[in-house]
């Protein structure tokens, strides 16, 4: 079974973003324009809107309009938008609009102001509604309709996408639609990344729900603009310090006309804009700016090998010899749960090692017995596996003097007689001298202790072999 979630990402060594001007952080502002695209029976929906408004405990009203909720959304269009428009245009700061297609069609004045300001207008879907239960064919149709209406409203096709209230199918469906330089329906990183669907790479620019003004109307959120400012400041300070230390990141900030556009909240945002203006090496782009920068600086490169996506026969062929002559370990690993976390050397080794540890004691003894003697008859006859031959050669065990061969033979014989399996050690970690010293020491172990030591060395050898294949 393939586990689809990616818990690895860039890991401990993310790529250097190379932001323009050597910026330590890219701070990106999104203004969600949803007013007029929300649930409403006037829009053909089954009930009223209840999400992201200043009504505590709001619930949809089936078949009814909710006058209070409607008027709060209208505040965003009538007042909040223009307050934010002044705030950003007076500072000449770029902004990305996530525009719901049906909302844009009902906002000619706001749309004209967005375009006059030169803001990017990305698609925020056809309607501002929940998609989690939407059949894929219906969502596919709505994506196409969003693109059509967006093009009619703005005069050009959207190049960025964010649904927001998405389904498990959304990112795949948008990738299949094509034509988008980025998709933002994830919250899983501080940097853009490439995601492959049906053999085609799609750039993902993760968004945010933490540095998002929606938390003014959710539990454990912001009570006032000062709290919002402090959270944004702390986030910025952390990312700025990381970037200054050599690992630049991206900071997304999500805004809504009806939320941060309220006078009691907007001052927190204004303080933050003033704060970042006092720092050098800060890039404030649109999301399409980030997408095009990333495509230039970090174009998609197909990985040479993705273990979790291999068919069983190829997986076993490639990795069956990681544990000496024990292909059953690779077979069991493939039959288990493999996913993106197993596509690194550490992750693949973990999957194989897990099956070795789950095996019964006789099976593990069989793995130990499958290993050759060090510097023994098989080596002399050049009948070792390719991996074992290379490992033994790395410590010079393929070129022993007569005296050294006699010493290894004596120790091998004594070890096998005592423990019932060959002496095993990760040769690549050792020299000829350290191997002989370990031989002498481990001959003094009891059976249980040495079985555990030998198993640990088998696992170490397996890791080195996997690293040799995957890097």
Coordinates of C-alpha atoms in Angstrom, one line a residue:
X1 CA 0.0 0.0 0.0
X2 CA 1.4 3.4 -1.0
X3 CA 1.0 6.1 1.6
X4 CA 0.4 9.3 -0.3
X5 CA 1.3 12.0 2.3
X6 CA 4.7 13.6 2.1
X7 CA 6.2 14.1 5.5
X8 CA 9.7 14.8 4.2
X9 CA 9.7 17.9 2.0
X10 CA 13.1 19.5 1.8
X11 CA 14.2 18.0 5.1
X12 CA 17.1 19.5 7.0
X13 CA 18.7 21.0 3.9
X14 CA 16.2 23.2 2.0
X15 CA 17.4 24.9 -1.2
X16 CA 18.7 28.4 -1.0
X17 CA 15.8 30.5 -2.3
X18 CA 18.1 33.1 -4.0
X19 CA 15.5 35.8 -3.5
X20 CA 16.2 39.0 -5.6
X21 CA 18.6 41.3 -4.0
X22 CA 19.8 38.6 -1.6
X23 CA 16.7 39.1 0.5
X24 CA 16.6 37.2 3.8
X25 CA 12.8 36.7 3.5
X26 CA 10.0 37.1 0.9
X27 CA 6.9 38.6 2.6
X28 CA 3.9 38.0 0.4
X29 CA 0.4 39.6 1.1
X30 CA -2.8 38.0 -0.2
X31 CA -6.2 39.8 -0.1
X32 CA -9.0 37.3 -0.5
X33 CA -11.9 38.9 -2.4
X34 CA -15.0 36.7 -1.6
X35 CA -17.8 39.2 -1.1
X36 CA -20.6 38.3 -3.4
X37 CA -19.3 34.8 -4.0
X38 CA -20.3 33.3 -0.7
X39 CA -23.2 30.9 0.1
X40 CA -26.5 32.7 -0.5
X41 CA -29.9 31.5 -1.8
X42 CA -29.7 34.5 -4.2
X43 CA -26.7 32.7 -5.7
X44 CA -28.5 29.4 -6.1
X45 CA -27.1 27.9 -3.0
X46 CA -29.2 25.9 -0.5
X47 CA -28.7 28.2 2.4
X48 CA -26.9 31.1 4.0
X49 CA -23.2 31.6 4.6
X50 CA -21.8 30.9 8.1
X51 CA -18.0 31.0 7.6
X52 CA -15.5 33.8 8.5
X53 CA -17.9 36.4 9.8
X54 CA -18.4 38.2 13.1
X55 CA -21.3 36.1 14.3
X56 CA -20.3 33.7 17.1
X57 CA -21.5 30.2 16.5
X58 CA -23.0 31.0 13.1
X59 CA -24.6 28.0 11.3
X60 CA -26.0 27.9 7.7
X61 CA -29.7 28.6 7.5
X62 CA -31.2 26.2 4.9
X63 CA -33.4 27.9 2.4
X64 CA -33.0 31.3 4.1
X65 CA -31.0 34.5 3.8
X66 CA -29.0 35.6 6.8
X67 CA -29.2 39.4 6.8
X68 CA -26.5 39.9 9.4
X69 CA -23.9 37.7 7.7
X70 CA -24.8 39.2 4.3
X71 CA -24.2 42.7 5.6
X72 CA -20.8 41.7 7.1
X73 CA -19.7 40.5 3.7
X74 CA -21.1 43.6 2.2
X75 CA -18.9 45.7 4.6
X76 CA -15.9 44.0 3.1
X77 CA -16.8 45.1 -0.3
X78 CA -18.2 48.6 0.6
X79 CA -15.6 49.7 3.2
X80 CA -13.0 47.1 4.1
X81 CA -11.6 46.8 0.5
X82 CA -11.1 50.5 0.1
X83 CA -9.4 50.8 3.4
X84 CA -6.9 48.1 2.4
X85 CA -6.6 49.6 -1.1
X86 CA -5.5 52.9 0.4
X87 CA -3.1 51.1 2.8
X88 CA -1.2 49.2 0.1
X89 CA -1.3 51.8 -2.7
X90 CA 0.0 54.6 -0.5
X91 CA 3.0 52.4 0.3
X92 CA 3.2 51.2 -3.3
X93 CA 3.2 47.6 -2.1
X94 CA 2.3 44.8 -4.4
X95 CA -0.6 42.5 -3.5
X96 CA -2.0 39.3 -4.8
X97 CA -5.8 39.0 -5.0
X98 CA -7.4 35.7 -4.5
X99 CA -10.6 36.5 -6.5
X100 CA -13.7 34.3 -6.4
X101 CA -14.9 34.4 -10.0
X102 CA -18.6 35.1 -9.1
X103 CA -17.5 37.8 -6.6
X104 CA -15.4 39.6 -9.2
X105 CA -18.3 39.6 -11.6
X106 CA -20.2 41.5 -8.9
X107 CA -17.4 44.0 -8.1
X108 CA -16.6 46.1 -11.2
X109 CA -15.4 49.1 -9.2
X110 CA -13.2 47.1 -6.9
X111 CA -11.8 45.0 -9.9
X112 CA -10.9 48.2 -11.7
X113 CA -9.1 49.5 -8.7
X114 CA -7.2 46.2 -8.4
X115 CA -6.1 46.4 -12.0
X116 CA -5.2 50.1 -11.8
X117 CA -3.0 49.3 -8.8
X118 CA -1.2 46.6 -10.9
X119 CA -2.1 43.8 -8.4
X120 CA -2.0 40.2 -9.4
X121 CA -5.5 38.6 -9.6
X122 CA -5.3 34.9 -9.0
X123 CA -8.3 32.6 -9.1
X124 CA -10.1 31.7 -5.8
X125 CA -12.5 29.3 -7.5
X126 CA -15.9 29.7 -9.0
X127 CA -17.8 30.3 -5.7
X128 CA -16.7 30.7 -2.1
X129 CA -18.3 27.4 -0.9
X130 CA -17.3 24.1 0.6
X131 CA -15.8 21.6 -1.8
X132 CA -15.1 18.6 0.5
X133 CA -18.2 16.6 -0.5
X134 CA -18.2 17.8 -4.1
X135 CA -18.0 15.0 -6.7
X136 CA -14.8 15.3 -8.8
X137 CA -16.7 15.8 -12.0
X138 CA -18.7 18.7 -10.5
X139 CA -15.5 20.3 -9.1
X140 CA -13.8 19.9 -12.5
X141 CA -16.7 21.8 -14.1
X142 CA -16.5 24.5 -11.5
X143 CA -12.8 25.0 -12.0
X144 CA -13.3 25.4 -15.8
X145 CA -16.2 27.8 -15.1
X146 CA -14.0 29.8 -12.7
X147 CA -11.4 30.2 -15.4
X148 CA -14.0 31.3 -17.9
X149 CA -15.6 33.9 -15.7
X150 CA -12.2 35.1 -14.4
X151 CA -11.1 35.7 -18.0
X152 CA -14.3 37.6 -18.8
X153 CA -14.0 39.7 -15.7
X154 CA -10.3 40.6 -15.8
X155 CA -9.5 40.2 -19.5
X156 CA -6.9 37.5 -19.0
X157 CA -6.7 33.9 -17.8
X158 CA -5.7 33.4 -14.1
X159 CA -2.1 32.1 -13.7
X160 CA -2.5 31.3 -10.0
X161 CA -5.0 29.2 -8.1
X162 CA -6.3 28.8 -4.5
X163 CA -9.7 27.2 -3.7
X164 CA -9.4 27.5 0.0
X165 CA -12.4 25.4 1.1
X166 CA -11.0 22.6 -1.0
X167 CA -11.4 18.8 -1.4
X168 CA -8.9 16.0 -1.5
X169 CA -9.2 16.2 -5.3
X170 CA -8.6 20.0 -5.7
X171 CA -4.9 20.1 -6.3
X172 CA -5.0 17.2 -8.7
X173 CA -8.0 18.6 -10.6
X174 CA -6.4 22.1 -10.9
X175 CA -3.1 20.5 -12.1
X176 CA -5.1 18.5 -14.7
X177 CA -6.8 21.7 -15.9
X178 CA -3.3 23.1 -16.5
X179 CA -2.2 26.6 -17.3
X180 CA -1.4 27.6 -13.7
X181 CA 2.1 28.7 -12.8
X182 CA 1.3 27.9 -9.2
X183 CA -1.3 26.3 -7.0
X184 CA -1.6 27.3 -3.3
X185 CA -4.0 24.8 -1.7
X186 CA -1.4 23.5 0.7
X187 CA 0.0 24.8 4.0
X188 CA 2.9 22.5 4.3
X189 CA 6.1 24.5 3.8
X190 CA 7.9 27.8 4.0
X191 CA 9.1 27.5 0.4
X192 CA 7.6 26.6 -3.0
X193 CA 8.1 23.1 -4.3
X194 CA 7.2 20.9 -7.3
X195 CA 4.5 18.3 -7.1
X196 CA 4.1 15.7 -9.9
X197 CA 0.6 14.6 -11.0
X198 CA 0.1 12.2 -13.9
X199 CA 3.7 12.7 -14.9
X200 CA 3.4 16.5 -15.0
X201 CA 5.1 18.8 -12.5
X202 CA 3.0 21.6 -10.9
X203 CA 4.6 24.3 -8.8
X204 CA 3.0 24.6 -5.3
X205 CA 3.4 27.8 -3.4
X206 CA 2.1 27.0 0.1
X207 CA -0.4 29.4 1.8
X208 CA -1.1 30.1 5.4
X209 CA -3.9 29.9 7.9
X210 CA -1.7 30.8 10.9
X211 CA -0.7 34.3 9.7
X212 CA -4.2 34.8 8.4
X213 CA -6.7 37.3 9.6
X214 CA -9.4 34.6 9.7
X215 CA -8.1 34.0 13.2
X216 CA -9.9 37.1 14.3
X217 CA -13.2 35.1 14.1
X218 CA -12.0 31.6 15.1
X219 CA -11.3 30.0 18.4
X220 CA -7.8 30.7 19.9
X221 CA -7.3 33.5 17.4
X222 CA -6.6 37.2 17.6
X223 CA -8.6 39.5 19.9
X224 CA -7.3 42.7 18.5
X225 CA -4.9 44.3 16.1
X226 CA -2.0 44.3 18.6
X227 CA -2.1 40.6 19.0
X228 CA -2.2 40.2 15.2
X229 CA 0.8 42.5 14.8
X230 CA 2.8 40.6 17.5
X231 CA 2.2 37.3 15.8
X232 CA 3.2 38.7 12.4
X233 CA 6.3 40.4 13.9
X234 CA 7.4 37.2 15.7
X235 CA 6.9 35.2 12.5
X236 CA 8.9 37.7 10.5
X237 CA 11.7 37.9 13.0
X238 CA 12.1 34.1 13.0
X239 CA 12.2 33.9 9.2
X240 CA 14.4 36.9 8.8
X241 CA 16.9 35.5 11.2
X242 CA 16.9 32.1 9.4
X243 CA 17.4 33.9 6.1
X244 CA 20.2 36.0 7.5
X245 CA 21.9 32.8 8.6
X246 CA 21.7 31.4 5.1
X247 CA 18.3 29.8 4.7
X248 CA 15.9 32.3 3.2
X249 CA 12.2 31.5 3.4
X250 CA 8.8 32.8 2.4
X251 CA 6.2 34.4 4.7
X252 CA 2.6 34.4 3.4
X253 CA 0.0 36.7 5.0
X254 CA -3.7 36.1 4.3
X255 CA -6.2 39.0 4.5
X256 CA -9.9 39.4 4.0
X257 CA -11.7 42.7 3.3
X258 CA -14.5 42.1 5.9
X259 CA -12.0 41.0 8.6
X260 CA -8.8 43.0 8.6
X261 CA -10.6 45.8 6.9
X262 CA -12.3 46.6 10.2
X263 CA -10.9 49.7 11.8
X264 CA -10.2 48.0 15.1
X265 CA -8.0 45.4 13.3
X266 CA -6.3 47.2 10.4
X267 CA -3.9 49.1 12.7
X268 CA -2.1 45.9 13.5
X269 CA -1.5 45.3 9.9
X270 CA -0.4 48.9 9.4
X271 CA 2.1 48.5 12.3
X272 CA 3.5 45.4 10.6
X273 CA 4.0 47.2 7.3
X274 CA 5.8 49.9 9.1
X275 CA 7.9 47.3 10.9
X276 CA 9.1 45.5 7.9
X277 CA 9.8 48.8 6.1
X278 CA 12.5 49.3 8.7
X279 CA 14.5 46.2 7.6
X280 CA 16.7 45.8 4.6
X281 CA 16.9 42.7 2.4
X282 CA 13.1 42.1 2.5
X283 CA 11.4 41.2 -0.8
X284 CA 7.7 42.0 -1.0
X285 CA 6.5 40.2 -4.2
X286 CA 3.2 38.9 -5.6
X287 CA 2.7 35.2 -5.7
X288 CA 3.2 35.1 -9.5
X289 CA 6.6 36.9 -8.9
X290 CA 7.6 34.1 -6.5
X291 CA 6.4 31.4 -9.0
X292 CA 8.4 32.8 -11.9
X293 CA 11.5 33.4 -9.7
X294 CA 11.3 29.8 -8.4
X295 CA 10.8 28.3 -11.9
X296 CA 14.0 30.2 -13.0
X297 CA 16.1 29.5 -10.0
X298 CA 14.8 26.0 -9.1
X299 CA 13.3 24.4 -12.2
X300 CA 11.8 21.0 -11.9
X301 CA 14.3 18.1 -12.0
X302 CA 12.9 14.6 -12.2
X303 CA 14.4 12.3 -9.5
X304 CA 16.5 9.5 -10.9
X305 CA 14.7 6.9 -8.7
X306 CA 11.5 7.0 -6.5
X307 CA 11.5 3.7 -4.6
X308 CA 7.9 4.0 -3.3
X309 CA 6.6 4.2 -6.8
X310 CA 8.3 1.1 -8.2
X311 CA 6.4 -2.0 -9.1
X312 CA 7.1 -4.9 -6.8
X313 CA 9.4 -6.8 -9.2
X314 CA 11.6 -3.8 -9.9
X315 CA 11.7 -2.8 -6.2
X316 CA 12.8 -6.3 -5.2
X317 CA 15.3 -6.5 -8.0
X318 CA 16.9 -3.2 -7.0
X319 CA 16.8 -3.6 -3.2
X320 CA 16.6 -7.3 -2.6
X321 CA 20.4 -7.6 -2.0
X322 CA 20.5 -4.7 0.5
X323 CA 20.3 -7.4 3.2
X324 CA 22.6 -10.1 2.0
X325 CA 20.9 -12.8 0.0
X326 CA 17.6 -12.0 1.7
X327 CA 15.2 -10.7 -1.0
X328 CA 12.2 -11.5 1.3
X329 CA 13.0 -8.4 3.3
X330 CA 12.5 -6.2 0.2
X331 CA 9.3 -8.1 -0.7
X332 CA 7.8 -7.6 2.8
X333 CA 8.8 -3.9 2.7
X334 CA 7.0 -3.4 -0.6
X335 CA 3.9 -5.2 0.7
X336 CA 3.9 -2.9 3.7
X337 CA 3.3 0.9 3.8
X338 CA 5.6 2.8 1.5
X339 CA 5.3 6.5 0.7
X340 CA 7.4 9.6 0.1
X341 CA 9.0 9.3 3.5
X342 CA 10.7 6.1 2.2
X343 CA 12.1 7.7 -1.0
X344 CA 15.3 9.0 0.8
X345 CA 18.1 6.7 1.9
X346 CA 17.1 7.0 5.5
X347 CA 13.5 6.3 4.7
X348 CA 14.1 3.3 2.5
X349 CA 16.5 1.8 5.0
X350 CA 13.9 2.3 7.7
X351 CA 11.3 0.4 5.7
X352 CA 13.8 -2.5 5.0
X353 CA 15.2 -2.5 8.5
X354 CA 11.7 -2.6 10.0
X355 CA 11.0 -5.9 8.2
X356 CA 14.3 -7.3 9.4
X357 CA 13.4 -6.3 13.0
X358 CA 9.9 -7.8 12.6
X359 CA 11.2 -11.1 11.4
X360 CA 11.4 -14.0 13.8
X361 CA 14.7 -15.0 15.3
X362 CA 15.3 -17.9 12.9
X363 CA 14.8 -15.6 9.9
X364 CA 17.2 -13.1 11.4
X365 CA 19.7 -15.9 12.0
X366 CA 19.4 -16.8 8.4
X367 CA 20.3 -13.3 7.3
X368 CA 23.4 -13.4 9.5
X369 CA 24.4 -16.8 8.1
X370 CA 24.0 -15.4 4.5
X371 CA 26.9 -13.1 5.1
X372 CA 30.4 -14.3 3.9
X373 CA 33.5 -14.7 6.0
X374 CA 35.7 -11.6 6.0
X375 CA 38.7 -12.4 3.9
X376 CA 37.6 -16.0 3.6
X377 CA 37.4 -18.6 0.9
X378 CA 34.6 -16.9 -1.0
X379 CA 36.6 -13.7 -1.3
X380 CA 39.7 -15.6 -2.5
X381 CA 37.6 -17.4 -5.1
X382 CA 35.9 -14.1 -6.1
X383 CA 32.5 -15.5 -5.4
X384 CA 31.2 -12.7 -3.2
X385 CA 28.2 -10.6 -4.2
X386 CA 29.1 -7.4 -5.9
X387 CA 28.3 -5.3 -2.8
X388 CA 30.3 -7.6 -0.5
X389 CA 33.2 -7.6 -2.8
X390 CA 33.3 -3.8 -3.0
X391 CA 33.0 -3.5 0.8
X392 CA 35.8 -6.0 1.5
X393 CA 38.0 -4.4 -1.0
X394 CA 37.5 -1.0 0.6
X395 CA 39.4 -2.2 3.6
X396 CA 42.0 -4.2 1.6
X397 CA 40.5 -7.6 2.5
X398 CA 40.8 -8.6 -1.1
X399 CA 44.6 -8.3 -0.9
X400 CA 45.6 -10.1 2.3
X401 CA 49.1 -11.3 2.9
X402 CA 49.5 -15.0 3.7
X403 CA 49.9 -14.1 7.4
X404 CA 46.8 -11.9 7.4
X405 CA 44.8 -14.5 5.6
X406 CA 45.8 -17.1 8.2
X407 CA 44.9 -14.8 11.0
X408 CA 41.4 -14.0 9.5
X409 CA 40.8 -17.7 8.9
X410 CA 41.7 -18.6 12.5
X411 CA 39.4 -15.9 13.9
X412 CA 36.6 -16.7 11.5
X413 CA 36.7 -20.4 12.5
X414 CA 36.7 -19.6 16.2
X415 CA 33.8 -17.1 15.8
X416 CA 31.6 -19.4 13.8
X417 CA 32.2 -22.3 16.2
X418 CA 31.1 -20.1 19.1
X419 CA 28.1 -18.2 17.6
X420 CA 26.9 -20.2 14.6
X421 CA 27.2 -17.4 12.0
X422 CA 30.0 -15.4 10.4
X423 CA 31.6 -12.4 11.9
X424 CA 29.8 -9.3 10.5
X425 CA 31.0 -5.8 10.6
X426 CA 30.5 -2.7 8.5
X427 CA 33.8 -2.8 6.7
X428 CA 33.4 0.6 5.2
X429 CA 33.5 2.1 8.7
X430 CA 36.8 0.3 9.5
X431 CA 40.3 -0.5 8.6
X432 CA 42.0 -3.9 8.5
X433 CA 43.5 -3.2 11.9
X434 CA 40.2 -2.1 13.5
X435 CA 38.4 -5.1 12.1
X436 CA 40.9 -7.5 13.6
X437 CA 40.6 -5.7 17.0
X438 CA 36.8 -5.9 16.8
X439 CA 37.2 -9.6 16.1
X440 CA 39.2 -10.2 19.2
X441 CA 36.8 -8.1 21.4
X442 CA 33.6 -9.6 20.2
X443 CA 34.8 -13.2 20.6
X444 CA 34.5 -12.4 24.3
X445 CA 30.7 -11.6 24.0
X446 CA 28.0 -14.0 25.1
X447 CA 25.6 -15.4 22.5
X448 CA 22.8 -12.9 23.2
X449 CA 25.0 -9.9 23.2
X450 CA 26.8 -10.9 20.0
X451 CA 23.5 -11.7 18.2
X452 CA 22.4 -8.1 18.9
X453 CA 25.7 -6.7 17.9
X454 CA 25.8 -8.7 14.6
X455 CA 22.2 -7.6 13.8
X456 CA 23.1 -4.0 14.4
X457 CA 26.1 -4.4 12.0
X458 CA 23.8 -5.9 9.4
X459 CA 21.6 -2.9 9.6
X460 CA 24.5 -0.6 9.3
X461 CA 25.8 -2.4 6.2
X462 CA 22.3 -2.1 4.8
X463 CA 22.2 1.7 5.4
X464 CA 25.6 2.1 3.7
X465 CA 24.4 0.1 0.7
X466 CA 21.2 2.1 0.4
X467 CA 23.1 5.4 0.6
X468 CA 25.3 4.1 -2.2
X469 CA 22.3 3.7 -4.4
X470 CA 20.3 6.8 -3.4
X471 CA 22.9 9.1 -2.1

